[in-house]
């Protein structure tokens, strides 16, 4: 089996190149590059030579073994650049579902090449399970001036479908089912999932477990709005002033 697809995907990651940018370097179509990365197709010898020469990688290594990140960091660039790349602090990188890519995500959520090419966010968290970030686009999880609003975003931890019963009722989840992404609170009734919005005017949705393609339990919420932080002292002083005013009025 050729390691070409895995290696070029790793090269893109190390060099921070999108599929489109990488493909343009070698006069390829993005779809052709995706086929290489998924192992559905092998490159022509001319293309292989171009890529190997460009990154100064022996053709034999590119094809016959999986290259390490450290090896790739040594290709091109001086020692200072290599040390900076090795020593640079890195946060957890998470694929992010946005309003622009959500339709494609519904169709290609199970394609590694698509996930690798999504916009990513970096967050200072240390969670070992697969993660997804999701940007809110509606008011379904808002209640008056509380809850989640458009441009807020959440991070979900992957839940295997066979483990869905371990989730507590009321858990905030992101579910891919019925060709849509649904962010709601989860309530389990036998083999049915009831998904309820916090907004009172939104009807609940019932989904059969068999129709669920992905399930993510929300573990972090990031609000776009800056909430006012108050110690409560100002409110207490105002209340005292009002009480003193009432007493003075009685004298």
PDB file of C-alpha atoms in Angstrom:
ATOM      1  CA  UNK A   1       0.000   0.000   0.000  1.00  0.00           C
ATOM      2  CA  UNK A   2       1.318   3.476  -0.893  1.00  0.00           C
ATOM      3  CA  UNK A   3       1.731   6.059   1.875  1.00  0.00           C
ATOM      4  CA  UNK A   4       1.527   8.898  -0.642  1.00  0.00           C
ATOM      5  CA  UNK A   5      -1.942  10.097   0.410  1.00  0.00           C
ATOM      6  CA  UNK A   6      -1.125  10.155   4.133  1.00  0.00           C
ATOM      7  CA  UNK A   7       2.182  11.898   3.496  1.00  0.00           C
ATOM      8  CA  UNK A   8       0.835  14.724   1.352  1.00  0.00           C
ATOM      9  CA  UNK A   9      -1.971  15.343   3.865  1.00  0.00           C
ATOM     10  CA  UNK A  10       0.675  15.581   6.596  1.00  0.00           C
ATOM     11  CA  UNK A  11       2.804  17.865   4.426  1.00  0.00           C
ATOM     12  CA  UNK A  12      -0.189  20.177   3.963  1.00  0.00           C
ATOM     13  CA  UNK A  13      -0.756  20.242   7.713  1.00  0.00           C
ATOM     14  CA  UNK A  14       2.878  21.037   8.532  1.00  0.00           C
ATOM     15  CA  UNK A  15       3.116  23.665   5.782  1.00  0.00           C
ATOM     16  CA  UNK A  16      -0.388  25.040   6.620  1.00  0.00           C
ATOM     17  CA  UNK A  17      -1.590  24.649   3.037  1.00  0.00           C
ATOM     18  CA  UNK A  18      -5.240  24.155   2.119  1.00  0.00           C
ATOM     19  CA  UNK A  19      -6.139  21.512  -0.444  1.00  0.00           C
ATOM     20  CA  UNK A  20      -6.781  24.271  -2.982  1.00  0.00           C
ATOM     21  CA  UNK A  21      -3.406  25.954  -2.367  1.00  0.00           C
ATOM     22  CA  UNK A  22      -1.522  22.661  -2.547  1.00  0.00           C
ATOM     23  CA  UNK A  23      -3.327  21.606  -5.718  1.00  0.00           C
ATOM     24  CA  UNK A  24      -2.539  24.917  -7.438  1.00  0.00           C
ATOM     25  CA  UNK A  25       1.185  24.472  -6.718  1.00  0.00           C
ATOM     26  CA  UNK A  26       1.223  21.375  -8.928  1.00  0.00           C
ATOM     27  CA  UNK A  27      -1.506  22.215 -11.476  1.00  0.00           C
ATOM     28  CA  UNK A  28      -3.943  19.724  -9.934  1.00  0.00           C
ATOM     29  CA  UNK A  29      -7.664  19.885  -9.343  1.00  0.00           C
ATOM     30  CA  UNK A  30      -8.739  19.960  -5.712  1.00  0.00           C
ATOM     31  CA  UNK A  31     -10.859  16.848  -6.261  1.00  0.00           C
ATOM     32  CA  UNK A  32      -7.862  14.989  -7.672  1.00  0.00           C
ATOM     33  CA  UNK A  33      -5.814  15.889  -4.600  1.00  0.00           C
ATOM     34  CA  UNK A  34      -8.652  14.717  -2.359  1.00  0.00           C
ATOM     35  CA  UNK A  35      -8.663  11.385  -4.160  1.00  0.00           C
ATOM     36  CA  UNK A  36      -4.909  11.045  -3.558  1.00  0.00           C
ATOM     37  CA  UNK A  37      -5.302  11.812   0.162  1.00  0.00           C
ATOM     38  CA  UNK A  38      -8.148   9.316   0.596  1.00  0.00           C
ATOM     39  CA  UNK A  39      -6.221   6.587  -1.222  1.00  0.00           C
ATOM     40  CA  UNK A  40      -8.725   6.365  -4.081  1.00  0.00           C
ATOM     41  CA  UNK A  41      -6.138   7.290  -6.698  1.00  0.00           C
ATOM     42  CA  UNK A  42      -2.379   7.358  -7.191  1.00  0.00           C
ATOM     43  CA  UNK A  43      -0.476  10.218  -8.916  1.00  0.00           C
ATOM     44  CA  UNK A  44       1.191  10.131 -12.285  1.00  0.00           C
ATOM     45  CA  UNK A  45       4.965   9.809 -12.149  1.00  0.00           C
ATOM     46  CA  UNK A  46       5.410  13.400 -13.354  1.00  0.00           C
ATOM     47  CA  UNK A  47       3.256  14.709 -10.497  1.00  0.00           C
ATOM     48  CA  UNK A  48       5.086  12.529  -7.996  1.00  0.00           C
ATOM     49  CA  UNK A  49       8.455  13.869  -9.157  1.00  0.00           C
ATOM     50  CA  UNK A  50       7.239  17.485  -8.963  1.00  0.00           C
ATOM     51  CA  UNK A  51       6.017  17.078  -5.369  1.00  0.00           C
ATOM     52  CA  UNK A  52       9.110  15.178  -4.250  1.00  0.00           C
ATOM     53  CA  UNK A  53      11.459  17.765  -5.764  1.00  0.00           C
ATOM     54  CA  UNK A  54       9.489  20.737  -4.433  1.00  0.00           C
ATOM     55  CA  UNK A  55       9.675  19.522  -0.822  1.00  0.00           C
ATOM     56  CA  UNK A  56      13.111  17.866  -1.185  1.00  0.00           C
ATOM     57  CA  UNK A  57      11.750  14.456  -0.220  1.00  0.00           C
ATOM     58  CA  UNK A  58      13.087  11.223  -1.724  1.00  0.00           C
ATOM     59  CA  UNK A  59      10.429   9.624  -3.928  1.00  0.00           C
ATOM     60  CA  UNK A  60      10.934   6.278  -2.211  1.00  0.00           C
ATOM     61  CA  UNK A  61      10.221   7.828   1.222  1.00  0.00           C
ATOM     62  CA  UNK A  62       7.164   9.629  -0.103  1.00  0.00           C
ATOM     63  CA  UNK A  63       5.665   6.354  -1.337  1.00  0.00           C
ATOM     64  CA  UNK A  64       6.842   3.583   0.967  1.00  0.00           C
ATOM     65  CA  UNK A  65       6.680   4.887   4.526  1.00  0.00           C
ATOM     66  CA  UNK A  66       4.774   7.375   6.647  1.00  0.00           C
ATOM     67  CA  UNK A  67       6.885  10.473   7.221  1.00  0.00           C
ATOM     68  CA  UNK A  68       7.072  12.038  10.682  1.00  0.00           C
ATOM     69  CA  UNK A  69       6.400  15.685  11.485  1.00  0.00           C
ATOM     70  CA  UNK A  70       9.994  16.148  12.623  1.00  0.00           C
ATOM     71  CA  UNK A  71      11.249  14.830   9.294  1.00  0.00           C
ATOM     72  CA  UNK A  72       8.992  17.205   7.403  1.00  0.00           C
ATOM     73  CA  UNK A  73      10.120  20.168   9.488  1.00  0.00           C
ATOM     74  CA  UNK A  74      13.676  19.526   8.335  1.00  0.00           C
ATOM     75  CA  UNK A  75      12.753  19.781   4.654  1.00  0.00           C
ATOM     76  CA  UNK A  76      13.709  23.266   3.394  1.00  0.00           C
ATOM     77  CA  UNK A  77      14.326  26.270   5.590  1.00  0.00           C
ATOM     78  CA  UNK A  78      17.251  26.920   7.942  1.00  0.00           C
ATOM     79  CA  UNK A  79      17.881  25.560  11.435  1.00  0.00           C
ATOM     80  CA  UNK A  80      16.351  28.607  13.139  1.00  0.00           C
ATOM     81  CA  UNK A  81      13.047  28.064  11.328  1.00  0.00           C
ATOM     82  CA  UNK A  82      13.089  24.381  12.276  1.00  0.00           C
ATOM     83  CA  UNK A  83      13.695  25.117  15.976  1.00  0.00           C
ATOM     84  CA  UNK A  84      10.934  27.738  16.022  1.00  0.00           C
ATOM     85  CA  UNK A  85       8.512  25.270  14.454  1.00  0.00           C
ATOM     86  CA  UNK A  86       9.460  22.527  16.929  1.00  0.00           C
ATOM     87  CA  UNK A  87       9.385  24.740  20.041  1.00  0.00           C
ATOM     88  CA  UNK A  88       6.310  26.772  19.158  1.00  0.00           C
ATOM     89  CA  UNK A  89       3.521  26.333  21.686  1.00  0.00           C
ATOM     90  CA  UNK A  90       0.398  24.872  20.104  1.00  0.00           C
ATOM     91  CA  UNK A  91      -3.187  24.842  21.320  1.00  0.00           C
ATOM     92  CA  UNK A  92      -5.722  22.156  20.464  1.00  0.00           C
ATOM     93  CA  UNK A  93      -6.898  22.620  16.865  1.00  0.00           C
ATOM     94  CA  UNK A  94     -10.609  21.956  16.266  1.00  0.00           C
ATOM     95  CA  UNK A  95     -12.563  21.767  12.979  1.00  0.00           C
ATOM     96  CA  UNK A  96     -15.245  24.460  13.022  1.00  0.00           C
ATOM     97  CA  UNK A  97     -18.715  24.251  11.463  1.00  0.00           C
ATOM     98  CA  UNK A  98     -19.734  27.679  10.190  1.00  0.00           C
ATOM     99  CA  UNK A  99     -22.731  29.078   8.362  1.00  0.00           C
ATOM    100  CA  UNK A 100     -20.784  28.874   5.081  1.00  0.00           C
ATOM    101  CA  UNK A 101     -19.554  25.287   5.355  1.00  0.00           C
ATOM    102  CA  UNK A 102     -22.466  23.674   7.234  1.00  0.00           C
ATOM    103  CA  UNK A 103     -24.224  22.449   4.071  1.00  0.00           C
ATOM    104  CA  UNK A 104     -21.036  20.780   2.848  1.00  0.00           C
ATOM    105  CA  UNK A 105     -20.419  19.340   6.315  1.00  0.00           C
ATOM    106  CA  UNK A 106     -23.792  17.581   6.239  1.00  0.00           C
ATOM    107  CA  UNK A 107     -22.766  15.869   2.992  1.00  0.00           C
ATOM    108  CA  UNK A 108     -19.088  15.202   3.696  1.00  0.00           C
ATOM    109  CA  UNK A 109     -18.853  14.884   7.500  1.00  0.00           C
ATOM    110  CA  UNK A 110     -17.317  11.402   7.146  1.00  0.00           C
ATOM    111  CA  UNK A 111     -14.593  12.433   4.660  1.00  0.00           C
ATOM    112  CA  UNK A 112     -11.222  12.954   6.345  1.00  0.00           C
ATOM    113  CA  UNK A 113      -9.970  15.172   3.543  1.00  0.00           C
ATOM    114  CA  UNK A 114     -12.969  17.510   3.941  1.00  0.00           C
ATOM    115  CA  UNK A 115     -12.541  17.715   7.725  1.00  0.00           C
ATOM    116  CA  UNK A 116      -8.825  18.462   7.327  1.00  0.00           C
ATOM    117  CA  UNK A 117      -9.621  21.320   4.934  1.00  0.00           C
ATOM    118  CA  UNK A 118     -12.274  22.956   7.139  1.00  0.00           C
ATOM    119  CA  UNK A 119     -11.584  26.197   8.950  1.00  0.00           C
ATOM    120  CA  UNK A 120     -10.113  25.360  12.380  1.00  0.00           C
ATOM    121  CA  UNK A 121     -10.045  27.154  15.727  1.00  0.00           C
ATOM    122  CA  UNK A 122      -7.270  26.851  18.310  1.00  0.00           C
ATOM    123  CA  UNK A 123      -8.337  26.623  21.948  1.00  0.00           C
ATOM    124  CA  UNK A 124      -6.255  26.189  25.144  1.00  0.00           C
ATOM    125  CA  UNK A 125      -7.964  22.986  26.258  1.00  0.00           C
ATOM    126  CA  UNK A 126      -6.709  19.441  26.685  1.00  0.00           C
ATOM    127  CA  UNK A 127      -9.415  16.966  25.683  1.00  0.00           C
ATOM    128  CA  UNK A 128      -8.416  13.711  24.026  1.00  0.00           C
ATOM    129  CA  UNK A 129     -11.732  12.836  22.354  1.00  0.00           C
ATOM    130  CA  UNK A 130     -12.541  14.206  18.848  1.00  0.00           C
ATOM    131  CA  UNK A 131     -13.995  17.718  18.988  1.00  0.00           C
ATOM    132  CA  UNK A 132     -16.142  19.990  16.826  1.00  0.00           C
ATOM    133  CA  UNK A 133     -16.679  23.716  17.089  1.00  0.00           C
ATOM    134  CA  UNK A 134     -20.036  25.094  15.938  1.00  0.00           C
ATOM    135  CA  UNK A 135     -20.986  28.730  15.379  1.00  0.00           C
ATOM    136  CA  UNK A 136     -24.551  29.643  16.384  1.00  0.00           C
ATOM    137  CA  UNK A 137     -26.723  31.111  13.613  1.00  0.00           C
ATOM    138  CA  UNK A 138     -30.172  31.410  15.251  1.00  0.00           C
ATOM    139  CA  UNK A 139     -32.024  32.222  18.494  1.00  0.00           C
ATOM    140  CA  UNK A 140     -33.328  28.712  19.251  1.00  0.00           C
ATOM    141  CA  UNK A 141     -31.176  28.343  22.365  1.00  0.00           C
ATOM    142  CA  UNK A 142     -31.923  31.817  23.747  1.00  0.00           C
ATOM    143  CA  UNK A 143     -34.441  32.768  26.389  1.00  0.00           C
ATOM    144  CA  UNK A 144     -35.131  36.486  26.814  1.00  0.00           C
ATOM    145  CA  UNK A 145     -31.630  37.962  27.264  1.00  0.00           C
ATOM    146  CA  UNK A 146     -30.015  34.685  28.354  1.00  0.00           C
ATOM    147  CA  UNK A 147     -28.596  31.708  26.459  1.00  0.00           C
ATOM    148  CA  UNK A 148     -26.895  31.433  23.067  1.00  0.00           C
ATOM    149  CA  UNK A 149     -27.115  34.050  20.327  1.00  0.00           C
ATOM    150  CA  UNK A 150     -25.855  34.283  16.725  1.00  0.00           C
ATOM    151  CA  UNK A 151     -22.037  34.442  16.516  1.00  0.00           C
ATOM    152  CA  UNK A 152     -21.638  32.662  19.868  1.00  0.00           C
ATOM    153  CA  UNK A 153     -19.928  29.292  19.455  1.00  0.00           C
ATOM    154  CA  UNK A 154     -19.721  25.995  21.245  1.00  0.00           C
ATOM    155  CA  UNK A 155     -17.370  23.016  21.400  1.00  0.00           C
ATOM    156  CA  UNK A 156     -18.738  19.468  21.363  1.00  0.00           C
ATOM    157  CA  UNK A 157     -17.094  16.193  22.396  1.00  0.00           C
ATOM    158  CA  UNK A 158     -17.802  13.178  20.190  1.00  0.00           C
ATOM    159  CA  UNK A 159     -20.249  10.621  21.620  1.00  0.00           C
ATOM    160  CA  UNK A 160     -20.414   7.167  20.037  1.00  0.00           C
ATOM    161  CA  UNK A 161     -24.051   6.324  19.277  1.00  0.00           C
ATOM    162  CA  UNK A 162     -23.906   3.155  21.370  1.00  0.00           C
ATOM    163  CA  UNK A 163     -23.156   5.391  24.384  1.00  0.00           C
ATOM    164  CA  UNK A 164     -25.978   7.909  23.945  1.00  0.00           C
ATOM    165  CA  UNK A 165     -27.876   6.605  26.989  1.00  0.00           C
ATOM    166  CA  UNK A 166     -25.005   7.704  29.213  1.00  0.00           C
ATOM    167  CA  UNK A 167     -25.939  11.337  28.537  1.00  0.00           C
ATOM    168  CA  UNK A 168     -28.112  13.027  31.153  1.00  0.00           C
ATOM    169  CA  UNK A 169     -31.474  14.469  30.176  1.00  0.00           C
ATOM    170  CA  UNK A 170     -31.095  18.165  29.481  1.00  0.00           C
ATOM    171  CA  UNK A 171     -27.548  17.830  28.106  1.00  0.00           C
ATOM    172  CA  UNK A 172     -26.830  20.361  25.386  1.00  0.00           C
ATOM    173  CA  UNK A 173     -25.927  18.454  22.216  1.00  0.00           C
ATOM    174  CA  UNK A 174     -25.188  19.001  18.536  1.00  0.00           C
ATOM    175  CA  UNK A 175     -26.754  16.309  16.372  1.00  0.00           C
ATOM    176  CA  UNK A 176     -26.444  15.576  12.666  1.00  0.00           C
ATOM    177  CA  UNK A 177     -29.675  13.893  11.573  1.00  0.00           C
ATOM    178  CA  UNK A 178     -32.378  14.262   8.919  1.00  0.00           C
ATOM    179  CA  UNK A 179     -29.940  16.254   6.742  1.00  0.00           C
ATOM    180  CA  UNK A 180     -29.635  19.022   9.294  1.00  0.00           C
ATOM    181  CA  UNK A 181     -27.480  20.103  12.212  1.00  0.00           C
ATOM    182  CA  UNK A 182     -29.506  20.531  15.380  1.00  0.00           C
ATOM    183  CA  UNK A 183     -28.286  22.230  18.564  1.00  0.00           C
ATOM    184  CA  UNK A 184     -30.754  21.485  21.364  1.00  0.00           C
ATOM    185  CA  UNK A 185     -31.158  19.943  24.817  1.00  0.00           C
ATOM    186  CA  UNK A 186     -31.398  16.165  24.695  1.00  0.00           C
ATOM    187  CA  UNK A 187     -34.111  14.068  26.368  1.00  0.00           C
ATOM    188  CA  UNK A 188     -34.083  10.298  25.882  1.00  0.00           C
ATOM    189  CA  UNK A 189     -37.276   8.251  25.599  1.00  0.00           C
ATOM    190  CA  UNK A 190     -36.599   4.616  24.681  1.00  0.00           C
ATOM    191  CA  UNK A 191     -34.999   4.704  21.193  1.00  0.00           C
ATOM    192  CA  UNK A 192     -36.207   8.220  20.490  1.00  0.00           C
ATOM    193  CA  UNK A 193     -34.303  11.449  21.091  1.00  0.00           C
ATOM    194  CA  UNK A 194     -36.384  14.503  21.926  1.00  0.00           C
ATOM    195  CA  UNK A 195     -34.538  17.740  21.169  1.00  0.00           C
ATOM    196  CA  UNK A 196     -35.851  20.849  22.912  1.00  0.00           C
ATOM    197  CA  UNK A 197     -34.929  24.474  22.333  1.00  0.00           C
ATOM    198  CA  UNK A 198     -34.637  26.960  25.197  1.00  0.00           C
ATOM    199  CA  UNK A 199     -36.731  29.444  23.208  1.00  0.00           C
ATOM    200  CA  UNK A 200     -40.333  28.812  24.240  1.00  0.00           C
ATOM    201  CA  UNK A 201     -41.852  29.399  20.799  1.00  0.00           C
ATOM    202  CA  UNK A 202     -39.755  26.693  19.079  1.00  0.00           C
ATOM    203  CA  UNK A 203     -41.310  23.240  18.701  1.00  0.00           C
ATOM    204  CA  UNK A 204     -39.354  20.232  19.897  1.00  0.00           C
ATOM    205  CA  UNK A 205     -37.932  17.712  17.419  1.00  0.00           C
ATOM    206  CA  UNK A 206     -38.067  13.937  17.795  1.00  0.00           C
ATOM    207  CA  UNK A 207     -35.354  11.861  16.144  1.00  0.00           C
ATOM    208  CA  UNK A 208     -34.929   8.088  16.026  1.00  0.00           C
ATOM    209  CA  UNK A 209     -31.492   6.961  17.204  1.00  0.00           C
ATOM    210  CA  UNK A 210     -31.103   5.041  13.940  1.00  0.00           C
ATOM    211  CA  UNK A 211     -31.364   8.341  12.009  1.00  0.00           C
ATOM    212  CA  UNK A 212     -28.505  10.014  13.893  1.00  0.00           C
ATOM    213  CA  UNK A 213     -25.247  10.262  11.946  1.00  0.00           C
ATOM    214  CA  UNK A 214     -23.198  12.185  14.533  1.00  0.00           C
ATOM    215  CA  UNK A 215     -23.683  13.175  18.173  1.00  0.00           C
ATOM    216  CA  UNK A 216     -21.573  15.751  20.031  1.00  0.00           C
ATOM    217  CA  UNK A 217     -22.010  16.642  23.704  1.00  0.00           C
ATOM    218  CA  UNK A 218     -21.380  20.355  24.265  1.00  0.00           C
ATOM    219  CA  UNK A 219     -18.627  20.893  26.829  1.00  0.00           C
ATOM    220  CA  UNK A 220     -17.721  24.563  26.301  1.00  0.00           C
ATOM    221  CA  UNK A 221     -19.564  27.743  25.310  1.00  0.00           C
ATOM    222  CA  UNK A 222     -17.963  30.972  24.083  1.00  0.00           C
ATOM    223  CA  UNK A 223     -20.109  34.104  24.107  1.00  0.00           C
ATOM    224  CA  UNK A 224     -19.428  36.815  21.546  1.00  0.00           C
ATOM    225  CA  UNK A 225     -20.968  39.374  23.892  1.00  0.00           C
ATOM    226  CA  UNK A 226     -18.907  40.733  26.790  1.00  0.00           C
ATOM    227  CA  UNK A 227     -21.022  40.246  29.892  1.00  0.00           C
ATOM    228  CA  UNK A 228     -20.787  42.896  32.589  1.00  0.00           C
ATOM    229  CA  UNK A 229     -18.943  41.679  35.674  1.00  0.00           C
ATOM    230  CA  UNK A 230     -20.285  43.202  38.868  1.00  0.00           C
ATOM    231  CA  UNK A 231     -19.499  42.530  42.533  1.00  0.00           C
ATOM    232  CA  UNK A 232     -23.008  43.571  43.576  1.00  0.00           C
ATOM    233  CA  UNK A 233     -21.699  46.402  45.775  1.00  0.00           C
ATOM    234  CA  UNK A 234     -23.140  49.112  43.512  1.00  0.00           C
ATOM    235  CA  UNK A 235     -26.616  47.566  43.718  1.00  0.00           C
ATOM    236  CA  UNK A 236     -26.411  47.311  47.511  1.00  0.00           C
ATOM    237  CA  UNK A 237     -25.314  50.948  47.862  1.00  0.00           C
ATOM    238  CA  UNK A 238     -28.164  52.070  45.620  1.00  0.00           C
ATOM    239  CA  UNK A 239     -30.647  50.099  47.717  1.00  0.00           C
ATOM    240  CA  UNK A 240     -29.318  51.693  50.935  1.00  0.00           C
ATOM    241  CA  UNK A 241     -29.559  55.180  49.431  1.00  0.00           C
ATOM    242  CA  UNK A 242     -33.192  54.490  48.505  1.00  0.00           C
ATOM    243  CA  UNK A 243     -33.975  53.277  52.033  1.00  0.00           C
ATOM    244  CA  UNK A 244     -32.328  56.366  53.577  1.00  0.00           C
ATOM    245  CA  UNK A 245     -34.353  58.568  51.228  1.00  0.00           C
ATOM    246  CA  UNK A 246     -37.551  56.863  52.426  1.00  0.00           C
ATOM    247  CA  UNK A 247     -36.566  57.405  56.073  1.00  0.00           C
ATOM    248  CA  UNK A 248     -35.766  61.082  55.487  1.00  0.00           C
ATOM    249  CA  UNK A 249     -39.172  61.485  53.873  1.00  0.00           C
ATOM    250  CA  UNK A 250     -40.875  60.185  57.014  1.00  0.00           C
ATOM    251  CA  UNK A 251     -39.079  62.611  59.343  1.00  0.00           C
TER     252      UNK A 251
END
